[in-house]
Coordinates of C-alpha atoms in Angstrom, one line a residue:
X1 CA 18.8 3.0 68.7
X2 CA 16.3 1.4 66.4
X3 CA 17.9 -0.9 63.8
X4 CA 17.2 -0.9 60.0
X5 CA 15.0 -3.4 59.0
X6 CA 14.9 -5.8 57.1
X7 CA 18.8 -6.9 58.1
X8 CA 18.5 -10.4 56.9
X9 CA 16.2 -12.9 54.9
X10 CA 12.5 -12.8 56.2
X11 CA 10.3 -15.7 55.4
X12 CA 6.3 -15.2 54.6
X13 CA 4.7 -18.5 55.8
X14 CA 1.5 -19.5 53.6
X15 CA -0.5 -22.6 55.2
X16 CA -1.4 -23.4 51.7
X17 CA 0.1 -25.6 48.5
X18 CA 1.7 -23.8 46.2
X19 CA -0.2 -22.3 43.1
X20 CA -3.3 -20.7 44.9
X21 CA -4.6 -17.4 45.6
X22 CA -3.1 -17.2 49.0
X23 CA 0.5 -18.1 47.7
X24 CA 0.5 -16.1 44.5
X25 CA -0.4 -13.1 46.5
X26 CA 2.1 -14.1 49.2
X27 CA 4.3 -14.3 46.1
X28 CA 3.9 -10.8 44.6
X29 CA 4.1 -9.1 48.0
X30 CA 7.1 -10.3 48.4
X31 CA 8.5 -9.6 45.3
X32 CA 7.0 -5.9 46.0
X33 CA 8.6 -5.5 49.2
X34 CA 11.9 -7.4 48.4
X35 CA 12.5 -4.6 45.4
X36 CA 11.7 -1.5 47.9
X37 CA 13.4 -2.5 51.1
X38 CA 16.3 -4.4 49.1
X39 CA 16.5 -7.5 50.9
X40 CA 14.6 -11.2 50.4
X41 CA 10.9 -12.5 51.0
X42 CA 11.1 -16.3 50.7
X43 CA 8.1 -17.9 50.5
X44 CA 7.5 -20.6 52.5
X45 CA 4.6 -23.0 51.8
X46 CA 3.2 -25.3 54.9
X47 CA 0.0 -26.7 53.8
X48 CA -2.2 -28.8 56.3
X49 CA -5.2 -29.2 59.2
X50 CA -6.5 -26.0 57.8
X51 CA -3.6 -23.4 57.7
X52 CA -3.2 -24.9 61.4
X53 CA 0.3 -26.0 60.6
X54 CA 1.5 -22.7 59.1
X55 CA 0.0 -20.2 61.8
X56 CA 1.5 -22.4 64.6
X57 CA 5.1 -22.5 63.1
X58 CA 4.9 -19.1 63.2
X59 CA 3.7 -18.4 66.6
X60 CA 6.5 -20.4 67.7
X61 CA 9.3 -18.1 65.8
X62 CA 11.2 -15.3 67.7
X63 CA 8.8 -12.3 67.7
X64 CA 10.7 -10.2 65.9
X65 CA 9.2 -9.7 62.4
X66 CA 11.8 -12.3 60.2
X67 CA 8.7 -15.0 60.3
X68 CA 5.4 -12.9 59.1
X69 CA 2.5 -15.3 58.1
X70 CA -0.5 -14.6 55.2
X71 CA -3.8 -15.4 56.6
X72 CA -6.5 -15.6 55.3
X73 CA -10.6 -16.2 56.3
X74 CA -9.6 -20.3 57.4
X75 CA -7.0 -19.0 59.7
X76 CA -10.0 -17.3 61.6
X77 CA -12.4 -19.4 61.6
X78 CA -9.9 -22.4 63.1
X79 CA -10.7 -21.5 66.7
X80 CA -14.1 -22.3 66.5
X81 CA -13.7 -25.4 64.5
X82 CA -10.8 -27.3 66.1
X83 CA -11.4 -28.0 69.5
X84 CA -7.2 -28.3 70.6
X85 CA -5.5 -25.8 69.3
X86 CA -1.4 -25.4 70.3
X87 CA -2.0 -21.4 70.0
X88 CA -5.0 -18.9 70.6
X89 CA -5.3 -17.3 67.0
X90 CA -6.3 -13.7 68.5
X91 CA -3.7 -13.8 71.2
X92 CA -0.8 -14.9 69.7
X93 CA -1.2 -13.5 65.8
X94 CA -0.3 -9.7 65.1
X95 CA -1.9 -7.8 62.2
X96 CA 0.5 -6.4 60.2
X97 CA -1.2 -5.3 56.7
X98 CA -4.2 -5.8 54.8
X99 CA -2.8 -7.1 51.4
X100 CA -5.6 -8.8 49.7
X101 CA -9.5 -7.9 48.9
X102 CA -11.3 -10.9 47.5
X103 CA -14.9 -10.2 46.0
X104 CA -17.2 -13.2 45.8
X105 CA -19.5 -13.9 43.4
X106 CA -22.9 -15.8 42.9
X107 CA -23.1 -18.0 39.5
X108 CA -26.6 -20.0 38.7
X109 CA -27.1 -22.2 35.9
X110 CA -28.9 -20.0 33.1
X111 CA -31.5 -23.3 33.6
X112 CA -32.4 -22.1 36.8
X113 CA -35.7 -19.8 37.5
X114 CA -34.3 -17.6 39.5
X115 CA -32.5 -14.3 37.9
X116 CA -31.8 -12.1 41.3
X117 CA -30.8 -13.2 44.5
X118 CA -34.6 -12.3 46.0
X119 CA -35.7 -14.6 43.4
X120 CA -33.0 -17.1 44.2
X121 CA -34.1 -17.2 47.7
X122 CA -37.8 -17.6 47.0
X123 CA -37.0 -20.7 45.0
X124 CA -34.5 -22.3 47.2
X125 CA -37.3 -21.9 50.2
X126 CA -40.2 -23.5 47.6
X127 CA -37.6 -26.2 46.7
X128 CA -35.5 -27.3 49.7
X129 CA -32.6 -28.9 49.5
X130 CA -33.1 -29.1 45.6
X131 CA -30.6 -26.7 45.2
X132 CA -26.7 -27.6 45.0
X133 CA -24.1 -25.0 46.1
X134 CA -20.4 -25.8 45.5
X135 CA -17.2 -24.1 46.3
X136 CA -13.6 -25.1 46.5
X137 CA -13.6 -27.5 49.6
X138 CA -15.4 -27.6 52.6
X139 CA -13.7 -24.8 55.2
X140 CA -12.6 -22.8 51.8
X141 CA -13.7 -18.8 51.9
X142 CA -16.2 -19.8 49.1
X143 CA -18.0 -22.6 51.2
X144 CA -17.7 -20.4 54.6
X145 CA -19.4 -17.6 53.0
X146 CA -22.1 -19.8 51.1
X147 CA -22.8 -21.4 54.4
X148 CA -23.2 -17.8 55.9
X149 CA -25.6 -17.2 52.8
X150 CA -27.8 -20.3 53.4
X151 CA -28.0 -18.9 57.3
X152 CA -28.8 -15.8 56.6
X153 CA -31.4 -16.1 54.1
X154 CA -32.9 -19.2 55.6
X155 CA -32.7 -21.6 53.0
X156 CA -31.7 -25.0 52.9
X157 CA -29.1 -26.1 49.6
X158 CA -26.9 -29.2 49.1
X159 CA -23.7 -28.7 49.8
X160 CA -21.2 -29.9 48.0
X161 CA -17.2 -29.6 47.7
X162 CA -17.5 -29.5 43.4
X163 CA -20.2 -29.1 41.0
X164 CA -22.3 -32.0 41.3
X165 CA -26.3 -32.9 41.0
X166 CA -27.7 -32.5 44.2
X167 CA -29.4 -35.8 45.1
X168 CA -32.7 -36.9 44.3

């Protein structure tokens, strides 16, 4: 016979410090899910080597659904990144739920020309490399999907971790 679940404690692993996005949605999922199924979502925070840390702890857990772990885009990308990995992301990782839809956004400075992406594009490709894009951290979902931006489009823009002048 199938047993109830959950029976005990089950922990929700976040490869992340505590405070950001991925941890404060961790956070109110578990409070969600602790107040309909009546039993505790502890929220464990493993930050380090790019979620790495986190997603392995939890391929290393007893399969059996007390150890669940939030990923997000880093967790992903890690296998094309890190050339020893201790697990195979796609193999050993489960999808369980999609929680969390996070829109991004593209900010200029009212300074610059350029009104519409189009326009943004034209400029960037008359003016290479005079551009700086910044995001959270190098890896982060904002730099990943900035990068992709710059590849698509064909463009060339400083990168840079925070808002800085790009160089001369």
């Amino acid at each position: 016979m199938a047993q109830a679940y959950p029976t005990r404690p089950v922990r929700i692993v976040v490869g992340f410090t505590a405070g950001g996005s991925t941890d404060i949605g961790a956070r109110l999922i578990g409070q969600w899910l602790q107040e309909r199924l009546g039993q505790s979502f502890v929220i464990e925070n493993r930050p380090g080597a790019g979620t790495n840390i986190a997603t392995e702890s939890v391929v290393r857990a007893p399969a059996d659904g007390y150890m669940l772990l939030m990923v997000g885009p880093s967790s992903a990308v890690n296998a094309t990144l890190y050339d020893k990995l201790n697990f195979v992301f796609l193999r050993d990782i489960a999808p369980v739920a999609s929680m969390i839809r996070q829109p991004q956004v593209m900010l200029t400075n009212p300074s610059l020309p350029a009104r519409t992406v189009p326009e943004l594009i034209g400029y960037a490709k008359a003016n290479p490399g005079k551009i700086t894009m910044a995001s959270a951290g190098i890896g982060s979902t904002g730099h990943l999907v900035g990068e992709f931006f710059k590849l698509t489009a064909g463009i060339d823009l400083f990168t840079c971790p925070i808002a800085v002048p790009a160089p001369p």
